[in-house]
Coordinates of C-alpha atoms and ligand atoms in Angstrom, one line a residue:
M28 CA -17.4 -8.4 -38.8
S29 CA -18.5 -5.8 -36.1
N30 CA -16.4 -3.9 -33.9
P31 CA -18.4 -3.1 -30.9
L32 CA -17.0 0.2 -30.4
L33 CA -18.4 1.3 -32.9
E34 CA -21.2 1.5 -31.2
V35 CA -19.9 2.7 -28.5
A36 CA -17.3 6.0 -30.1
A37 CA -20.5 6.8 -32.0
D38 CA -23.3 6.5 -28.5
L39 CA -20.6 8.8 -27.2
L40 CA -20.6 11.2 -29.9
S41 CA -24.9 11.4 -29.9
G42 CA -24.5 11.5 -25.5
A43 CA -26.6 8.0 -25.6
I44 CA -24.2 7.3 -23.1
K45 CA -22.2 10.2 -20.8
V46 CA -20.0 9.8 -18.7
V47 CA -20.5 10.6 -15.5
D48 CA -16.5 11.9 -12.9
L49 CA -16.7 9.5 -9.4
S50 CA -13.2 11.6 -8.5
V51 CA -13.2 14.3 -5.9
T52 CA -10.9 17.2 -6.0
L53 CA -6.9 17.0 -4.9
K54 CA -6.3 20.3 -3.3
S55 CA -4.4 20.9 0.0
D56 CA -7.8 20.6 2.7
T57 CA -8.2 16.3 0.2
P58 CA -9.1 15.0 4.3
I59 CA -7.1 11.9 4.8
L60 CA -7.5 9.1 6.9
Q61 CA -6.0 9.2 10.1
L62 CA -5.3 6.1 11.9
P63 CA -6.2 4.8 15.1
E64 CA -4.0 6.2 18.0
E65 CA -1.7 2.6 18.4
F66 CA -0.6 3.1 14.6
G67 CA -0.5 6.2 14.2
W68 CA 3.9 6.4 14.4
K69 CA 4.1 7.2 10.8
N70 CA 1.0 9.0 8.9
A71 CA 0.5 10.0 5.3
W72 CA 1.0 12.8 3.4
P73 CA -1.5 15.3 2.1
F74 CA -1.9 16.3 -1.1
S75 CA 0.9 19.5 -1.1
M76 CA 1.3 21.4 -4.7
E77 CA 5.0 23.7 -5.5
E78 CA 4.7 25.8 -8.8
I79 CA 7.9 25.0 -10.9
S80 CA 7.3 27.9 -13.7
R81 CA 4.7 30.0 -14.5
Y82 CA 4.4 31.9 -18.1
D83 CA 7.5 33.7 -16.4
E84 CA 11.5 34.0 -14.8
R85 CA 11.7 30.8 -14.1
G86 CA 10.2 29.5 -17.5
P87 CA 8.9 31.7 -20.0
A88 CA 6.2 30.0 -21.5
W89 CA 4.7 26.5 -19.4
Y90 CA 3.2 26.5 -16.5
W91 CA 4.0 23.1 -13.6
N92 CA 3.7 22.1 -10.5
N93 CA 5.6 19.8 -8.5
I94 CA 3.2 17.6 -6.3
K95 CA 3.5 16.0 -3.3
C96 CA 0.9 13.5 -1.4
G97 CA 0.5 9.8 -0.1
E98 CA -0.3 7.0 -2.6
H99 CA -4.0 6.4 -0.8
T100 CA -5.6 9.9 -1.2
G101 CA -8.2 11.9 -2.1
T102 CA -10.2 9.6 -4.6
H103 CA -7.8 6.8 -5.1
F104 CA -6.9 2.9 -6.5
D105 CA -6.7 -0.4 -3.3
A106 CA -3.7 -2.5 -4.7
P107 CA -4.2 -6.2 -3.4
I108 CA -0.4 -6.0 -1.9
H109 CA -1.8 -3.4 0.0
W110 CA -3.1 -5.9 2.5
V111 CA -0.6 -8.4 4.7
T112 CA -3.7 -11.2 3.6
G113 CA -2.7 -10.0 -0.4
K114 CA 0.1 -9.9 -0.3
D115 CA 1.0 -13.6 -2.0
H116 CA -0.4 -13.3 -4.3
E117 CA 1.7 -12.4 -8.0
N118 CA 0.6 -9.3 -10.0
H119 CA -1.2 -7.5 -6.7
A120 CA 0.1 -4.2 -7.4
T121 CA -0.3 -1.2 -9.3
D122 CA 1.7 -1.8 -11.8
T123 CA 1.6 -5.5 -12.4
L124 CA -2.6 -5.9 -12.3
P125 CA -3.5 -6.8 -14.9
P126 CA -4.8 -3.7 -16.9
A127 CA -8.7 -6.0 -17.6
T128 CA -8.8 -4.7 -14.0
F129 CA -9.4 -1.4 -14.6
V130 CA -12.3 -1.5 -17.3
A131 CA -15.4 -3.7 -15.7
P132 CA -19.3 -3.2 -15.3
C133 CA -20.6 -1.5 -11.8
V134 CA -23.6 -1.9 -9.8
V135 CA -24.7 0.1 -7.3
I136 CA -26.0 -0.1 -3.8
D137 CA -27.8 2.9 -2.5
A138 CA -27.8 2.6 1.3
T139 CA -28.5 6.2 1.7
A140 CA -30.7 6.3 4.1
D141 CA -28.7 3.2 6.2
A142 CA -25.8 5.5 6.5
A143 CA -29.0 8.7 7.4
A144 CA -29.8 6.8 10.1
D145 CA -27.1 5.4 11.5
E146 CA -23.2 6.6 10.5
D147 CA -21.2 3.7 11.6
F148 CA -24.0 1.2 9.6
L149 CA -22.2 -1.5 8.3
L150 CA -23.8 -3.3 5.0
T151 CA -24.9 -6.8 5.7
R152 CA -24.4 -10.3 3.3
E153 CA -28.4 -9.9 3.8
Y154 CA -29.1 -6.1 2.6
L155 CA -26.6 -7.5 -0.8
E156 CA -30.0 -10.0 -1.6
N157 CA -32.2 -8.3 -1.1
W158 CA -30.0 -6.0 -3.3
E159 CA -29.9 -8.7 -5.8
A160 CA -33.8 -9.8 -5.4
T161 CA -34.4 -6.2 -6.6
H162 CA -31.9 -5.6 -9.4
G163 CA -30.6 -9.5 -10.6
Q164 CA -27.0 -11.1 -9.3
I165 CA -24.6 -9.1 -8.6
P166 CA -22.5 -9.9 -12.3
Q167 CA -18.8 -11.6 -11.9
R168 CA -15.8 -8.7 -12.5
S169 CA -17.9 -5.5 -11.4
W170 CA -17.5 -3.1 -9.0
V171 CA -19.5 -2.9 -6.9
L172 CA -19.8 0.7 -4.7
Y173 CA -21.1 1.5 -1.6
R174 CA -23.7 5.0 -1.8
T175 CA -23.8 6.2 1.3
D176 CA -24.2 10.1 0.1
W177 CA -20.8 10.7 2.6
S178 CA -19.5 12.4 -0.5
K179 CA -22.5 15.6 0.4
R180 CA -20.2 16.6 3.5
S181 CA -18.6 18.1 1.2
D182 CA -16.2 20.0 4.6
P183 CA -13.4 17.8 6.0
E184 CA -14.0 17.7 9.0
S185 CA -17.6 15.9 9.2
F186 CA -17.0 13.7 6.3
L187 CA -13.8 12.4 8.4
N188 CA -16.6 12.3 11.3
R189 CA -13.4 11.6 13.8
R190 CA -14.1 12.0 17.7
E191 CA -12.2 10.7 20.6
D192 CA -12.9 7.1 19.6
G193 CA -11.7 8.0 16.0
N194 CA -13.9 7.6 12.8
H195 CA -17.1 7.5 12.8
N196 CA -18.5 6.2 9.0
P197 CA -20.3 3.3 7.9
G198 CA -18.8 0.3 6.5
W199 CA -19.4 -3.8 6.0
D200 CA -20.4 -6.7 7.7
P201 CA -17.3 -8.9 7.3
A202 CA -20.0 -11.9 5.7
A203 CA -20.6 -9.2 3.5
I204 CA -17.3 -8.6 1.1
T205 CA -17.0 -12.3 1.7
F206 CA -20.3 -12.9 -0.3
L207 CA -19.0 -10.6 -3.0
A208 CA -15.6 -12.4 -2.9
E209 CA -15.9 -15.6 -3.0
E210 CA -19.7 -16.1 -4.6
R211 CA -19.3 -12.7 -7.1
D212 CA -16.3 -12.5 -7.9
V213 CA -16.7 -9.4 -8.0
T214 CA -13.7 -6.8 -8.9
G215 CA -14.0 -4.6 -5.6
V216 CA -15.7 -3.0 -3.0
G217 CA -15.9 1.3 -4.0
T218 CA -16.8 3.6 -1.2
E219 CA -17.7 7.3 -0.5
T220 CA -16.1 7.4 2.0
V221 CA -12.1 7.8 3.5
G222 CA -11.0 4.3 2.8
T223 CA -13.2 1.1 1.9
D224 CA -14.2 0.6 6.0
A225 CA -15.9 1.7 8.3
G226 CA -14.4 4.7 10.5
Q227 CA -14.3 2.2 13.5
A228 CA -13.0 -1.4 11.2
A229 CA -9.7 -1.0 13.9
A230 CA -12.8 -3.2 16.1
Q231 CA -13.7 -5.1 14.3
D232 CA -13.2 -9.2 13.7
P233 CA -11.0 -9.5 11.8
M234 CA -10.1 -5.4 11.8
F235 CA -10.7 -3.7 8.9
P236 CA -12.4 -6.1 7.4
C237 CA -13.2 -5.0 3.9
H238 CA -9.4 -4.0 3.6
N239 CA -8.7 -8.5 4.9
L240 CA -11.0 -10.0 3.3
M241 CA -11.2 -8.5 -0.8
H242 CA -7.0 -8.1 0.0
G243 CA -6.9 -11.8 0.8
A244 CA -9.2 -12.4 -1.9
N245 CA -7.1 -10.8 -4.5
K246 CA -9.0 -8.5 -5.0
C247 CA -9.1 -3.8 -5.2
G248 CA -10.5 -1.4 -3.5
L249 CA -11.5 2.4 -4.5
A250 CA -12.3 4.7 -1.3
S251 CA -13.2 8.8 -2.0
L252 CA -16.0 8.7 -4.7
C253 CA -18.6 10.7 -4.7
N254 CA -22.1 11.2 -7.6
L255 CA -22.3 8.1 -6.9
D256 CA -26.0 9.2 -7.0
Q257 CA -25.5 9.9 -10.9
L258 CA -25.4 6.0 -11.8
P259 CA -28.0 3.7 -12.4
P260 CA -28.1 0.7 -10.4
T261 CA -26.5 -1.3 -13.2
G262 CA -25.7 -1.3 -16.6
A263 CA -22.7 1.1 -15.9
I264 CA -19.4 0.2 -17.1
L265 CA -16.4 1.7 -14.5
I266 CA -13.0 3.3 -15.5
A267 CA -10.5 3.5 -12.9
A268 CA -6.5 2.9 -13.4
P269 CA -4.4 3.3 -10.4
L270 CA -0.7 5.0 -11.3
K271 CA 1.7 2.8 -12.8
I272 CA 3.3 3.2 -9.2
Q273 CA 6.3 0.6 -9.0
N274 CA 5.4 -2.3 -6.5
G275 CA 2.9 1.2 -5.5
S276 CA -0.1 0.1 -3.0
G277 CA -2.6 1.6 -4.6
S278 CA -3.1 5.5 -5.8
P279 CA -5.3 8.5 -6.4
C280 CA -6.9 7.9 -9.7
R281 CA -9.3 9.8 -11.8
V282 CA -12.5 6.9 -11.6
I283 CA -15.8 7.5 -14.6
A284 CA -18.1 5.8 -14.9
L285 CA -20.1 5.3 -18.8
V286 CA -23.8 5.0 -18.2
P287 CA -26.3 5.8 -21.1
T288 CA -28.3 8.4 -20.7
A289 CA -32.3 5.9 -21.1
Q290 CA -32.4 2.2 -20.8
Ligands
LIG265 C1 -4.5 1.9 6.3 C2 -5.2 1.4 7.3 C3 -6.5 0.9 7.5 C4 -7.4 2.1 6.3 C5 -6.7 1.9 5.1 C6 -5.7 2.2 5.4 C7 -7.6 2.8 4.3 O1 -8.6 3.3 4.2 C8 -6.7 3.0 3.3 O2 -6.4 4.5 2.6 O3 -6.7 1.8 2.8 S1 -8.6 1.8 6.5
LIG266 MN1 -5.9 3.4 0.2

């Protein structure tokens, strides 16, 4: 009888498998989504922290904080219940999703050049098919990570890229999402941008197509990822587990990848 995890443990020890952190730091200026005016009557809280004690008169031997933020803050998980199209699925919230959802292979679609040339670039089904012609079919259950190097915009202003007509960042053509959800049966998609959809996605048909179609198919999302440039196009394993918030629509989460150092 063999235990394949013992090999993983040995490879982690030797460095044959490395662990890459795909998460941003949560701090008060971590960029958060601002929705278009017509939806903006109530907004998500930015991250904030209040010290309870720090080895002082408030608590001589302990340091701890209160924290406050919206569910969709920083590097975070979108559960299917987040969208109206996903509201009737079973086990579709942060506390009820099957835990197997949180460990899955990942592929990385490098659209860096396209995003640099066009900040409103929309990734199409044809783009994915071309990727598959080089790298092979996207495996079932995969997380599909959309690399744009958007996370390298370290200034929140340029990351959100907000203008009078709304946000500008790359996103998806609806047919690409339908392809991934229906024909590849992925776990979900992950982006480097503040949300999984384009900045201008309120004007797409359907509006916010990644949210609408992914969650409609009971799939998940990851947003505000970083360090995708440290991942191979295929062959890594992603671990992304949201907090177990009762009936939660998502949560900040620490997303990490297991990456083979030599292939
Ligand atoms: C609510 C409405 C639109 C969007 C979002 C949330 C997100 O991006 C999110 O974090 O889920 S686009
Ligand atoms: Mn979200």
